[in-house]
Amino acid sequence: MSLPVRFDDIRKDFGPVRVLHGVSFELTPGRIYGLLGENGAGKSTLMKILAGYETPSGGALVIDGEARQFIGSRDAESAGIVLIHQEFNLAEHLTIAQNMYLGHEKRRGFFVDDAAMRDDAKRYLAQVGLAKHPDTKVRELIVAEKQMVEIAKALSRRARLLIMDEPTATLTPAETERLFTLMAKLKADGVTIVYISHKLDEIERITDEVIVMRDGRFVARGETAGLARQQMANLMVGRDVSDMFPDKAPPSADAAIALKVEGLSVPGWVDDLSFEVRAGEVFGFAGLVGAGRTEAFEALIGLRRKSAGHVEIAGRRVELKSPRDAMRRGLTYLSEDRKGKGLHVDLSLRDNLTLMTLERYAHPLLDLKAGRDALKKAVGDFGIRTGDLAGRARMLSGGNQQKLALAKFLQPDPNVIVLDEPTRGVDVGAKRDIYFLIHRLASEGRAVIVISSELIELIGLCHRVAVMRAGRLQGTLGIDRLTEEELIAHATGTH
């Protein structure tokens, strides 16, 4: 079962750009490693080389004492190395069982053995705690369930080395606990696990050793028990990040109500939601997966059907029928799915930035210089790190994609901006930048609504937090009651 791995002076170039600079370290079998680094540090590229998705430009990958160069992911999987992607690698129109065995189909003679695949899939789904029939179509699953299918699929490959890239980003606390229990069992069976996450509390809890990368280089490694979270964060960014959150300046007592919602109901998701947010306020929404937070705001801006609800922006009643309608009324919503709904990753940075406000740059022909100037300003204002202003959004790291998405949704100059999971999959340095940016927006007199699954984020950022459970508002907590215990109690209905 054991599978020792050594990276020996691994280098990787994408065209003229070098992204890995001679990385060398070893992985001992049967341990859980936390692989840390900012977005763009080279973690994912290195793991894609290990899993056969990329080939190194130089150096050697040594597996079980033998230099190997995999010719694809199936070649790596045959050696027992499986990567669970952060972005799901599932065929939506196929069943769970078909996805789990896609390219690895069980056969009886010349025919695919659906019954055998179904039976095996049941066993692996039970291991990860997903109570779904193997014949369920993947498109019918929620995001958290798709994550569990990815994990079950990896188990079905009989992995000896398992790479997990942000596996808990979409999981509830209970699902995360199940995953950690499963990881402990795999470790006991001799499986090596590389765990990539920006959640340092999870790294601290589940890993044996931490390996840190920065700017495409190996920086440090150490036993997890000997490293405090603050030390991990400082190693990742190369500077002290103890001041993660800006000071909260409370909104003026007589600040105008920027957004007022009364009796919002979304069939199957939200029942009678009412709240108001003042100019200059950072207002949070907490709740477990499925609580109805995202669905409420999708209905608010016309992306979902609502059955009731009264909405006022700046004191005027409005009926928002589409996101463009909401934008014209001074409200923008940045989806939690930045790649699917926030950005067009195959378009240029400039095209992404100006897409919502094209009429501003067309007189009537498109003013390309004005677009480039707007991009240069956004890069400076939002701290977007890019080596190529003419490049595509796909080439940016996760944190810089999120900053570009924020800049894009602020182009219309909204008075109310809703940010859904604004730092999901974003490293600690970029998180800090985004937190300070959010408070800058509030200090300019905008109302900022933050939907987040990270309680520490809500506590550190927000002046007030509304907590939802099963589609209903459980309560709104002021700054004096913002504790993890209070938020969890309201989210679970035990307050």
Coordinates of C-alpha atoms in Angstrom, one line a residue:
M1 CA 0.0 0.0 0.0
S2 CA 2.8 2.5 0.8
L3 CA 4.0 4.8 -1.9
P4 CA 7.1 7.0 -1.2
V5 CA 7.3 10.1 -3.5
R6 CA 10.2 12.5 -4.1
F7 CA 10.1 15.8 -6.0
D8 CA 13.7 16.3 -7.3
D9 CA 14.4 19.9 -8.6
I10 CA 11.0 20.0 -10.4
R11 CA 10.7 23.0 -12.8
K12 CA 7.7 24.0 -14.9
D13 CA 7.4 26.6 -17.6
F14 CA 4.3 27.9 -19.3
G15 CA 5.7 29.5 -22.4
P16 CA 8.2 32.1 -21.2
V17 CA 6.8 32.1 -17.6
R18 CA 8.4 29.8 -15.0
V19 CA 5.9 28.8 -12.4
L20 CA 7.9 26.2 -10.5
H21 CA 11.6 26.9 -9.6
G22 CA 13.4 23.7 -8.7
V23 CA 11.0 22.3 -6.1
S24 CA 12.4 19.4 -4.0
F25 CA 10.9 17.5 -1.1
E26 CA 9.7 14.1 -0.1
L27 CA 6.4 12.5 1.0
T28 CA 6.6 9.7 3.4
P29 CA 3.8 7.1 3.1
G30 CA 0.9 7.0 5.5
R31 CA 1.0 10.6 6.5
I32 CA -1.4 13.5 6.0
Y33 CA 0.4 16.6 4.6
G34 CA -1.0 20.1 4.5
L35 CA 0.3 21.8 1.4
L36 CA 0.1 25.6 2.0
G37 CA 0.7 28.6 -0.1
E38 CA -1.0 31.7 -1.6
N39 CA -2.9 31.3 -4.9
G40 CA -0.2 31.3 -7.5
A41 CA 2.4 29.7 -5.2
G42 CA 2.5 26.6 -7.5
K43 CA 0.8 24.1 -5.3
S44 CA -1.8 23.0 -7.8
T45 CA 0.7 22.9 -10.7
L46 CA 3.0 20.6 -8.7
M47 CA 0.2 18.3 -7.7
K48 CA -1.0 18.2 -11.4
I49 CA 2.5 17.0 -12.3
L50 CA 2.2 14.3 -9.6
A51 CA -1.2 13.3 -10.8
G52 CA -0.3 13.1 -14.5
Y53 CA -2.2 16.2 -15.7
E54 CA 1.0 18.2 -16.4
T55 CA 4.5 17.2 -17.4
P56 CA 7.5 18.9 -15.7
S57 CA 9.9 21.1 -17.8
G58 CA 12.8 19.8 -15.8
G59 CA 13.7 17.7 -12.8
A60 CA 12.5 14.3 -11.8
L61 CA 9.5 12.8 -10.2
V62 CA 10.6 9.7 -8.2
I63 CA 7.8 7.2 -7.3
D64 CA 8.7 4.2 -5.2
G65 CA 12.4 4.7 -5.9
E66 CA 11.9 5.0 -9.7
A67 CA 11.9 8.1 -11.9
R68 CA 8.5 8.4 -13.6
Q69 CA 6.9 10.8 -16.1
F70 CA 3.2 10.0 -16.3
I71 CA 1.6 10.4 -19.7
G72 CA -1.8 11.3 -18.3
S73 CA -4.0 11.0 -15.3
R74 CA -4.9 7.4 -16.0
D75 CA -1.2 6.5 -16.0
A76 CA -0.9 8.1 -12.6
E77 CA -4.0 6.4 -11.3
S78 CA -2.6 3.1 -12.3
A79 CA 0.3 3.9 -10.0
G80 CA -2.2 4.6 -7.2
I81 CA -2.1 8.5 -7.4
V82 CA -5.5 10.2 -7.6
L83 CA -6.3 14.0 -7.6
I84 CA -9.7 15.3 -6.4
H85 CA -10.0 18.6 -8.2
Q86 CA -11.2 21.8 -6.6
E87 CA -13.3 22.4 -9.7
F88 CA -15.5 19.3 -10.2
N89 CA -14.6 16.9 -12.9
L90 CA -18.1 15.3 -13.3
A91 CA -20.4 14.7 -16.3
E92 CA -23.7 16.3 -15.3
H93 CA -25.9 14.2 -17.5
L94 CA -24.5 10.8 -16.3
T95 CA -25.4 8.9 -13.1
I96 CA -23.3 8.8 -10.0
A97 CA -22.2 5.3 -10.8
Q98 CA -21.4 6.1 -14.4
N99 CA -19.3 9.1 -13.3
M100 CA -17.4 7.0 -10.8
Y101 CA -16.4 4.4 -13.4
L102 CA -16.1 6.7 -16.5
G103 CA -13.1 5.4 -18.4
H104 CA -12.7 2.6 -15.9
E105 CA -15.9 0.7 -16.7
K106 CA -16.4 -2.8 -15.3
R107 CA -17.2 -5.4 -18.0
R108 CA -18.8 -8.7 -18.4
G109 CA -17.4 -10.1 -21.6
F110 CA -18.0 -7.4 -24.3
F111 CA -20.6 -5.6 -22.3
V112 CA -20.5 -2.9 -19.6
D113 CA -21.5 -4.5 -16.2
D114 CA -23.9 -1.8 -14.9
A115 CA -25.0 -4.0 -12.0
A116 CA -21.4 -4.5 -10.7
M117 CA -20.6 -0.8 -11.0
R118 CA -23.9 0.1 -9.2
D119 CA -23.1 -2.3 -6.3
D120 CA -19.5 -1.0 -6.0
A121 CA -20.7 2.6 -6.1
K122 CA -23.2 1.9 -3.3
R123 CA -20.3 0.7 -1.1
Y124 CA -18.1 3.7 -1.8
L125 CA -21.0 6.2 -1.3
A126 CA -21.7 4.6 2.1
Q127 CA -18.0 5.1 3.0
V128 CA -18.3 8.9 2.4
G129 CA -21.8 9.1 3.9
L130 CA -23.7 10.1 0.8
A131 CA -27.2 8.6 1.0
K132 CA -28.0 8.8 -2.8
H133 CA -28.9 6.0 -5.2
P134 CA -26.0 5.3 -7.7
D135 CA -28.5 5.8 -10.6
T136 CA -29.1 9.5 -9.5
K137 CA -28.1 11.9 -12.2
V138 CA -25.2 14.2 -11.1
R139 CA -27.1 17.3 -12.3
E140 CA -29.7 16.6 -9.6
L141 CA -27.1 16.9 -6.8
I142 CA -26.3 20.0 -4.8
V143 CA -22.7 21.2 -4.7
A144 CA -21.8 19.5 -1.4
E145 CA -23.1 16.1 -2.7
K146 CA -21.0 16.5 -5.9
Q147 CA -18.0 16.9 -3.7
M148 CA -18.7 13.6 -1.9
V149 CA -19.1 11.9 -5.3
E150 CA -15.7 13.1 -6.3
I151 CA -14.3 11.6 -3.1
A152 CA -16.1 8.3 -3.6
K153 CA -14.8 8.2 -7.2
A154 CA -11.2 8.6 -5.9
L155 CA -11.8 5.8 -3.4
S156 CA -13.0 3.5 -6.1
R157 CA -9.6 4.0 -7.8
R158 CA -7.9 2.3 -4.8
A159 CA -5.7 5.3 -4.3
R160 CA -2.3 4.9 -2.5
L161 CA -1.7 8.6 -2.6
L162 CA -4.7 10.9 -2.5
I163 CA -4.5 14.7 -3.3
M164 CA -7.4 16.8 -2.0
D165 CA -7.7 20.4 -3.3
E166 CA -10.0 22.5 -1.0
P167 CA -12.3 19.5 -0.3
T168 CA -14.4 21.1 2.4
A169 CA -15.1 24.4 0.6
T170 CA -18.7 23.3 -0.1
L171 CA -19.3 20.9 2.8
T172 CA -21.4 21.4 6.0
P173 CA -19.7 20.9 9.4
A174 CA -21.3 17.4 9.6
E175 CA -20.0 16.4 6.2
T176 CA -16.6 17.8 7.0
E177 CA -16.5 15.7 10.1
R178 CA -17.3 12.6 8.0
L179 CA -14.6 13.4 5.6
F180 CA -12.0 13.8 8.4
T181 CA -13.1 10.4 9.9
L182 CA -12.6 8.9 6.5
M183 CA -9.2 10.5 6.1
A184 CA -8.1 9.1 9.4
K185 CA -9.2 5.6 8.3
L186 CA -7.3 5.9 5.0
K187 CA -4.2 7.1 6.8
A188 CA -4.4 4.0 9.1
D189 CA -4.6 1.9 6.0
G190 CA -1.3 3.4 4.8
V191 CA -2.7 5.9 2.3
T192 CA -0.7 9.2 1.9
I193 CA -2.9 12.3 1.7
V194 CA -1.9 15.7 0.4
Y195 CA -4.4 18.2 1.7
I196 CA -4.5 21.6 0.0
S197 CA -6.6 24.1 2.0
H198 CA -6.7 27.8 3.0
K199 CA -8.6 26.8 6.2
L200 CA -5.7 26.8 8.7
D201 CA -7.9 25.5 11.5
E202 CA -8.5 22.3 9.4
I203 CA -4.8 22.1 8.5
E204 CA -4.0 22.3 12.2
R205 CA -6.5 19.7 13.2
I206 CA -6.1 17.0 10.4
T207 CA -2.5 17.1 9.1
D208 CA 0.7 15.5 10.5
E209 CA 3.0 17.8 8.7
V210 CA 2.9 21.2 6.8
I211 CA 4.7 21.9 3.6
V212 CA 4.8 25.6 2.5
M213 CA 5.3 27.0 -1.0
R214 CA 5.7 30.6 -2.1
D215 CA 6.2 32.0 -5.6
G216 CA 6.8 28.6 -7.2
R217 CA 9.4 27.6 -4.6
F218 CA 9.6 25.2 -1.6
V219 CA 9.8 27.4 1.5
A220 CA 9.6 25.3 4.6
R221 CA 8.2 22.2 6.2
G222 CA 7.5 21.2 9.8
E223 CA 5.4 19.0 12.1
T224 CA 2.0 20.6 12.3
A225 CA 2.0 20.2 16.1
G226 CA 5.0 22.6 16.3
L227 CA 3.4 25.4 14.2
A228 CA 0.8 27.9 15.3
R229 CA -1.7 29.1 12.7
Q230 CA -0.1 32.5 12.7
Q231 CA 3.3 31.0 11.8
M232 CA 1.7 29.1 8.9
A233 CA 0.1 32.3 7.6
N234 CA 3.3 34.3 7.9
L235 CA 5.3 31.5 6.0
M236 CA 2.7 31.5 3.2
V237 CA 2.8 35.2 2.5
G238 CA 6.3 36.0 3.7
R239 CA 5.2 38.7 6.0
D240 CA 3.2 39.2 9.3
V241 CA -0.5 39.0 8.7
S242 CA -1.7 39.3 12.3
D243 CA -4.0 42.2 11.4
M244 CA -6.3 40.2 9.1
F245 CA -9.4 42.4 9.6
P246 CA -9.6 46.2 9.5
D247 CA -11.0 48.1 12.5
K248 CA -14.8 48.3 12.2
A249 CA -16.0 51.9 12.0
P250 CA -19.7 51.7 12.9
P251 CA -22.1 53.3 10.4
S252 CA -23.5 56.6 11.4
A253 CA -26.6 56.4 13.7
D254 CA -28.6 58.4 11.2
A255 CA -27.3 56.6 8.1
A256 CA -30.0 56.1 5.5
I257 CA -31.5 52.7 4.9
A258 CA -29.9 51.5 1.6
L259 CA -31.8 48.3 1.2
K260 CA -35.0 47.1 2.9
V261 CA -36.6 43.7 2.3
E262 CA -40.0 42.7 3.8
G263 CA -41.7 39.3 3.6
L264 CA -39.5 37.8 0.8
S265 CA -40.5 34.2 0.0
V266 CA -39.0 31.8 -2.5
P267 CA -40.9 28.6 -3.1
G268 CA -39.0 25.7 -1.6
W269 CA -36.2 27.8 -0.2
V270 CA -37.2 31.0 1.7
D271 CA -40.1 31.9 3.9
D272 CA -41.0 35.4 5.0
L273 CA -37.5 37.0 5.1
S274 CA -37.3 40.6 6.3
F275 CA -34.2 42.7 6.9
E276 CA -32.7 46.2 6.3
V277 CA -29.1 47.4 5.7
R278 CA -27.9 50.9 6.2
A279 CA -25.4 52.9 4.1
G280 CA -21.8 52.3 5.4
E281 CA -22.8 49.0 7.0
V282 CA -21.2 45.6 6.4
F283 CA -24.2 43.2 7.0
G284 CA -23.6 39.4 7.1
F285 CA -25.7 36.4 6.4
A286 CA -24.8 33.1 8.2
G287 CA -26.3 29.7 7.9
L288 CA -25.6 26.1 7.0
V289 CA -25.6 24.8 3.4
G290 CA -29.2 24.8 2.2
A291 CA -30.3 27.6 4.6
G292 CA -31.6 29.6 1.7
R293 CA -29.2 32.6 1.8
T294 CA -28.0 32.4 -1.9
E295 CA -31.5 31.6 -3.1
A296 CA -32.9 34.6 -1.3
F297 CA -30.6 37.0 -3.1
E298 CA -31.0 35.2 -6.4
A299 CA -34.7 35.8 -6.1
L300 CA -34.2 39.4 -5.0
I301 CA -32.4 40.3 -8.3
G302 CA -34.7 38.3 -10.5
L303 CA -32.7 35.1 -11.0
R304 CA -35.4 33.0 -9.2
R305 CA -39.1 33.2 -8.9
K306 CA -40.4 34.7 -5.7
S307 CA -43.9 34.3 -4.4
A308 CA -43.9 37.4 -2.1
G309 CA -41.7 40.3 -1.1
H310 CA -41.5 44.0 -0.8
V311 CA -38.1 45.6 -1.8
E312 CA -36.9 49.2 -1.3
I313 CA -33.6 50.7 -2.5
A314 CA -32.7 54.1 -1.0
G315 CA -36.3 54.5 0.2
R316 CA -38.0 53.7 -3.1
R317 CA -40.0 50.6 -3.8
V318 CA -38.6 48.6 -6.7
E319 CA -39.5 45.5 -8.6
L320 CA -36.3 43.8 -9.8
K321 CA -36.9 41.5 -12.7
S322 CA -33.3 40.8 -13.8
P323 CA -29.7 41.4 -12.6
R324 CA -29.4 44.2 -15.2
D325 CA -32.6 45.8 -13.7
A326 CA -31.0 45.5 -10.2
M327 CA -27.8 47.0 -11.5
R328 CA -29.6 50.0 -12.9
R329 CA -31.3 50.5 -9.5
G330 CA -27.9 50.5 -7.7
L331 CA -27.6 46.9 -6.5
T332 CA -25.1 44.3 -7.8
Y333 CA -24.7 40.6 -6.7
L334 CA -21.4 38.7 -7.1
S335 CA -22.2 35.0 -7.2
E336 CA -20.3 32.4 -5.1
D337 CA -19.5 30.7 -8.5
R338 CA -17.0 33.2 -9.7
K339 CA -15.9 31.1 -12.7
G340 CA -19.4 30.1 -13.8
K341 CA -21.4 33.3 -13.0
G342 CA -18.9 36.0 -12.0
L343 CA -16.3 35.9 -14.8
H344 CA -15.9 34.8 -18.4
V345 CA -12.5 33.1 -17.8
D346 CA -11.7 32.8 -21.5
L347 CA -12.2 36.5 -22.1
S348 CA -9.5 39.1 -21.5
L349 CA -9.2 41.0 -18.2
R350 CA -10.3 44.2 -20.0
D351 CA -13.4 42.5 -21.5
N352 CA -14.4 41.0 -18.2
L353 CA -14.0 44.3 -16.3
T354 CA -16.1 46.4 -18.8
L355 CA -18.7 43.8 -19.7
M356 CA -21.4 45.1 -17.4
T357 CA -21.0 48.7 -18.5
L358 CA -20.2 48.4 -22.2
E359 CA -22.3 51.5 -23.0
R360 CA -19.8 53.6 -21.1
Y361 CA -17.0 52.5 -23.5
A362 CA -19.0 52.7 -26.8
H363 CA -19.3 56.1 -28.6
P364 CA -20.8 54.2 -30.7
L365 CA -17.6 52.2 -31.5
L366 CA -15.8 50.5 -28.6
D367 CA -13.2 52.8 -27.1
L368 CA -10.4 50.2 -26.4
K369 CA -8.1 52.8 -24.9
A370 CA -10.7 53.8 -22.3
G371 CA -11.2 50.1 -21.5
R372 CA -7.4 49.6 -21.0
D373 CA -7.2 52.7 -18.8
A374 CA -10.1 51.4 -16.7
L375 CA -8.3 48.0 -16.3
K376 CA -5.0 49.8 -15.3
K377 CA -6.9 51.7 -12.7
A378 CA -8.7 48.6 -11.4
V379 CA -5.4 46.7 -11.2
G380 CA -4.0 49.5 -9.0
D381 CA -7.1 50.1 -6.9
F382 CA -7.9 46.4 -6.2
G383 CA -4.3 45.0 -6.0
I384 CA -4.8 42.6 -8.9
R385 CA -1.5 40.8 -9.5
T386 CA -1.0 40.0 -13.2
G387 CA 2.0 39.7 -15.4
D388 CA 0.0 40.5 -18.6
L389 CA -2.7 43.1 -18.8
A390 CA -3.7 41.6 -22.2
G391 CA -4.1 38.1 -20.8
R392 CA -7.2 36.1 -20.1
A393 CA -8.9 35.8 -16.8
R394 CA -8.2 32.1 -16.7
M395 CA -4.5 32.9 -16.2
L396 CA -5.1 34.7 -12.9
S397 CA -4.9 32.9 -9.5
G398 CA -8.1 32.4 -7.6
G399 CA -7.6 35.4 -5.3
N400 CA -6.8 37.7 -8.3
Q401 CA -9.8 36.4 -10.2
Q402 CA -12.0 37.3 -7.2
K403 CA -10.5 40.8 -7.1
L404 CA -11.2 41.2 -10.8
A405 CA -14.8 40.0 -10.2
L406 CA -15.2 42.6 -7.5
A407 CA -13.8 45.3 -9.7
K408 CA -16.2 44.2 -12.5
F409 CA -19.3 44.3 -10.2
L410 CA -18.3 47.7 -8.9
Q411 CA -18.0 49.2 -12.4
P412 CA -21.7 50.3 -12.3
D413 CA -20.9 52.2 -9.1
P414 CA -23.6 50.5 -7.0
N415 CA -24.9 51.7 -3.6
V416 CA -25.6 48.1 -2.5
I417 CA -23.3 45.2 -3.2
V418 CA -24.0 41.6 -2.3
L419 CA -20.9 39.3 -2.0
D420 CA -21.7 35.6 -1.9
E421 CA -18.7 33.6 -0.4
P422 CA -16.3 36.4 -1.4
T423 CA -13.1 34.5 -0.2
R424 CA -14.0 30.9 -1.0
G425 CA -10.8 29.2 -2.3
V426 CA -8.8 32.3 -1.7
D427 CA -5.4 32.3 0.1
V428 CA -4.8 34.2 3.4
G429 CA -3.0 37.1 1.8
A430 CA -5.7 37.7 -0.8
K431 CA -8.4 37.3 1.9
R432 CA -6.8 40.1 3.9
D433 CA -6.8 42.3 0.8
I434 CA -10.5 41.6 0.1
Y435 CA -11.5 42.2 3.8
F436 CA -9.8 45.7 3.7
L437 CA -11.5 46.3 0.3
I438 CA -14.9 45.5 1.7
H439 CA -14.4 48.0 4.5
R440 CA -13.2 50.6 2.1
L441 CA -16.5 50.2 0.2
A442 CA -18.5 50.6 3.4
S443 CA -16.4 53.7 4.3
E444 CA -17.4 55.2 1.0
G445 CA -21.1 55.0 2.1
R446 CA -22.1 51.8 0.3
A447 CA -24.1 49.0 2.0
V448 CA -22.2 45.7 1.7
I449 CA -23.9 42.4 2.3
V450 CA -21.6 39.4 2.9
I451 CA -22.9 35.8 2.6
S452 CA -20.3 33.5 4.1
S453 CA -19.9 30.0 5.6
E454 CA -16.8 31.1 7.6
L455 CA -17.9 32.3 11.0
I456 CA -14.6 34.0 11.8
E457 CA -14.9 36.0 8.6
L458 CA -18.4 37.2 9.5
I459 CA -17.3 38.0 13.1
G460 CA -14.2 39.9 11.9
L461 CA -16.0 41.8 9.1
C462 CA -19.6 42.6 9.9
H463 CA -21.4 45.1 12.0
R464 CA -24.5 42.8 12.2
V465 CA -25.1 39.3 11.1
A466 CA -28.5 37.7 10.1
V467 CA -28.7 33.9 10.7
M468 CA -30.9 31.7 8.5
R469 CA -32.0 28.1 9.1
A470 CA -34.2 26.1 6.7
G471 CA -35.3 29.2 4.8
R472 CA -36.3 31.3 7.8
L473 CA -34.5 34.1 9.6
Q474 CA -33.5 32.9 13.1
G475 CA -32.3 36.3 14.4
T476 CA -30.0 39.2 13.7
L477 CA -27.0 39.6 16.0
G478 CA -25.4 42.9 16.8
I479 CA -21.7 43.4 17.2
D480 CA -21.8 42.7 20.9
R481 CA -23.2 39.2 20.2
L482 CA -21.0 38.1 17.3
T483 CA -19.4 34.9 18.6
E484 CA -19.0 31.5 17.1
E485 CA -21.2 30.0 19.8
E486 CA -24.1 32.4 19.1
L487 CA -23.9 32.0 15.4
I488 CA -23.7 28.2 15.5
A489 CA -26.6 28.1 18.0
H490 CA -28.8 30.1 15.7
A491 CA -27.8 28.3 12.6
T492 CA -28.6 24.9 14.2
G493 CA -31.8 26.0 15.9
T494 CA -30.4 25.4 19.5
H495 CA -30.3 29.0 20.6

